[in-house]
């Protein structure tokens, strides 16, 4: 087991990730701040759901979730539909316009990361992805399988590194050694 000082340093480094996250959030377009962006991402990942479930996944109060949903509905990115299981409730679902907006958000993030990590090798980036997945899995118990390429993009058969050109691309799946 790692020495206590290693865990303390790890905690310090993880706390500094907030600055990195804020940098990524600054790359979001003005019409889609972080709350609505998270709403789109969760609806894409989990599919249609009730507002209460979205509030749980966002880990925010229902009133905050309602504001995020209203923002996305007003822009046509999310629609509310009657829940067939309970007509008093509504299901939230991503629209094609919402999928397109989410694709734009992913592309913006990928371009920013490609600029900031231009000096990193593809192997270093792949290692970081694997370690972050493993860390998340250690805390959540979620499966470690990657979610795949960005929204609307298919994983190429033999991906060529495109970071140097600034074009976003999914990182190829690593096989365990």
Coordinates of C-alpha atoms in Angstrom, one line a residue:
X1 CA 0.0 0.0 0.0
X2 CA 1.3 3.5 -0.8
X3 CA 2.6 5.6 2.0
X4 CA 0.3 8.1 3.6
X5 CA 2.2 11.0 2.0
X6 CA 1.4 9.6 -1.4
X7 CA -2.3 9.6 -0.7
X8 CA -2.0 13.2 0.6
X9 CA -0.2 14.3 -2.6
X10 CA -2.8 12.4 -4.6
X11 CA -5.6 14.3 -2.8
X12 CA -3.8 17.6 -3.5
X13 CA -3.5 16.8 -7.2
X14 CA -7.1 15.7 -7.4
X15 CA -8.2 19.0 -5.8
X16 CA -6.3 20.9 -8.4
X17 CA -8.4 19.2 -11.1
X18 CA -11.0 21.8 -10.4
X19 CA -8.9 24.4 -12.2
X20 CA -8.6 22.1 -15.2
X21 CA -12.4 21.6 -15.2
X22 CA -13.0 25.3 -15.1
X23 CA -10.8 25.7 -18.1
X24 CA -12.8 23.2 -20.0
X25 CA -16.0 24.9 -18.9
X26 CA -14.8 28.2 -20.3
X27 CA -14.6 26.6 -23.7
X28 CA -18.4 26.0 -23.6
X29 CA -20.4 28.3 -25.8
X30 CA -22.3 31.1 -24.1
X31 CA -25.7 29.6 -25.0
X32 CA -24.8 26.3 -23.2
X33 CA -23.3 26.7 -19.7
X34 CA -22.2 23.8 -17.6
X35 CA -25.6 22.8 -16.1
X36 CA -27.4 22.5 -19.4
X37 CA -24.3 20.8 -20.9
X38 CA -24.4 18.2 -18.1
X39 CA -28.2 17.8 -18.7
X40 CA -27.5 17.0 -22.4
X41 CA -24.7 14.6 -21.6
X42 CA -26.7 12.7 -19.0
X43 CA -29.7 12.3 -21.3
X44 CA -27.4 11.1 -24.0
X45 CA -25.7 8.6 -21.7
X46 CA -28.8 7.3 -19.8
X47 CA -31.6 7.9 -22.3
X48 CA -35.0 9.4 -21.6
X49 CA -35.8 9.9 -17.9
X50 CA -38.0 11.8 -15.4
X51 CA -36.9 15.1 -13.9
X52 CA -36.4 13.5 -10.5
X53 CA -33.9 11.0 -12.0
X54 CA -32.0 13.7 -13.8
X55 CA -31.9 15.7 -10.5
X56 CA -30.4 12.7 -8.8
X57 CA -27.8 12.2 -11.5
X58 CA -26.9 15.9 -11.5
X59 CA -26.8 15.8 -7.7
X60 CA -28.6 19.1 -7.4
X61 CA -31.9 20.3 -6.1
X62 CA -35.0 19.8 -8.2
X63 CA -35.3 23.6 -8.7
X64 CA -31.8 23.8 -10.2
X65 CA -32.6 20.8 -12.5
X66 CA -35.8 22.5 -13.6
X67 CA -33.8 25.6 -14.6
X68 CA -31.3 23.5 -16.6
X69 CA -34.1 21.6 -18.3
X70 CA -36.1 24.8 -19.1
X71 CA -32.9 26.2 -20.7
X72 CA -32.5 23.1 -22.9
X73 CA -36.2 22.9 -23.8
X74 CA -36.3 26.6 -24.8
X75 CA -33.5 26.0 -27.3
X76 CA -35.0 22.8 -28.7
X77 CA -32.3 20.5 -27.4
X78 CA -34.6 18.5 -25.0
X79 CA -38.3 17.7 -25.3
X80 CA -40.8 16.8 -22.6
X81 CA -43.1 13.9 -23.5
X82 CA -45.9 12.2 -21.5
X83 CA -44.7 9.2 -19.4
X84 CA -46.7 6.2 -20.6
X85 CA -46.4 4.7 -17.1
X86 CA -47.8 7.8 -15.4
X87 CA -49.5 10.5 -17.5
X88 CA -49.0 13.0 -14.8
X89 CA -45.2 12.8 -15.2
X90 CA -43.1 13.8 -18.2
X91 CA -40.1 12.1 -19.7
X92 CA -37.2 14.2 -20.8
X93 CA -35.4 13.2 -24.0
X94 CA -32.7 14.5 -26.2
X95 CA -33.7 15.9 -29.6
X96 CA -31.6 15.7 -32.8
X97 CA -30.8 19.4 -32.2
X98 CA -29.6 18.4 -28.6
X99 CA -27.5 15.7 -30.0
X100 CA -25.9 18.1 -32.5
X101 CA -25.2 20.6 -29.6
X102 CA -23.7 17.8 -27.5
X103 CA -21.4 16.9 -30.5
X104 CA -20.4 20.6 -30.7
X105 CA -19.5 20.6 -27.0
X106 CA -17.4 17.4 -27.3
X107 CA -15.6 18.9 -30.3
X108 CA -14.8 22.1 -28.4
X109 CA -13.5 20.1 -25.5
X110 CA -11.4 17.9 -27.7
X111 CA -9.9 20.8 -29.5
X112 CA -9.0 22.5 -26.2
X113 CA -7.4 19.3 -24.9
X114 CA -5.5 18.8 -28.1
X115 CA -4.0 22.3 -27.8
X116 CA -3.2 22.0 -24.1
X117 CA -1.7 18.5 -24.4
X118 CA 0.1 19.0 -27.7
X119 CA 3.4 18.0 -26.0
X120 CA 2.0 14.7 -24.7
X121 CA 2.5 11.5 -26.6
X122 CA -0.6 9.4 -27.6
X123 CA 0.6 6.8 -25.1
X124 CA 0.7 9.2 -22.3
X125 CA -2.8 10.4 -23.1
X126 CA -4.0 6.8 -23.3
X127 CA -2.4 6.0 -20.0
X128 CA -4.1 9.0 -18.3
X129 CA -7.4 8.0 -19.7
X130 CA -7.0 4.4 -18.4
X131 CA -5.9 5.6 -15.0
X132 CA -8.8 8.1 -14.7
X133 CA -11.3 5.4 -15.7
X134 CA -9.8 3.1 -13.1
X135 CA -9.9 5.8 -10.4
X136 CA -13.6 6.6 -11.2
X137 CA -14.4 2.8 -11.1
X138 CA -12.7 2.6 -7.7
X139 CA -15.2 5.2 -6.4
X140 CA -18.3 4.4 -8.3
X141 CA -18.2 0.7 -9.1
X142 CA -19.2 1.6 -12.7
X143 CA -17.9 -0.7 -15.4
X144 CA -14.5 0.4 -16.8
X145 CA -15.5 0.0 -20.4
X146 CA -15.1 3.2 -22.4
X147 CA -18.2 4.9 -23.7
X148 CA -16.8 5.0 -27.2
X149 CA -16.2 7.9 -29.6
X150 CA -17.8 11.3 -29.2
X151 CA -21.5 11.7 -30.0
X152 CA -22.3 11.1 -33.7
X153 CA -18.8 9.8 -34.6
X154 CA -17.9 6.2 -35.3
X155 CA -14.6 4.7 -34.1
X156 CA -12.3 4.3 -37.0
X157 CA -11.0 0.9 -37.9
X158 CA -7.3 2.0 -37.6
X159 CA -7.3 5.4 -35.9
X160 CA -4.6 7.8 -36.9
X161 CA -3.5 10.3 -34.3
X162 CA -5.0 13.7 -35.2
X163 CA -4.2 15.7 -32.1
X164 CA -1.5 17.6 -33.9
X165 CA -4.0 18.9 -36.5
X166 CA -6.4 20.0 -33.8
X167 CA -9.1 17.7 -35.1
X168 CA -11.0 15.8 -32.3
X169 CA -10.8 12.0 -32.4
X170 CA -11.6 9.2 -30.1
X171 CA -8.7 7.5 -28.3
X172 CA -8.4 3.9 -29.4
X173 CA -9.3 1.3 -26.9
X174 CA -6.4 -0.2 -25.1
X175 CA -6.2 -3.9 -24.6
X176 CA -5.1 -5.3 -21.2
X177 CA -1.5 -6.5 -21.1

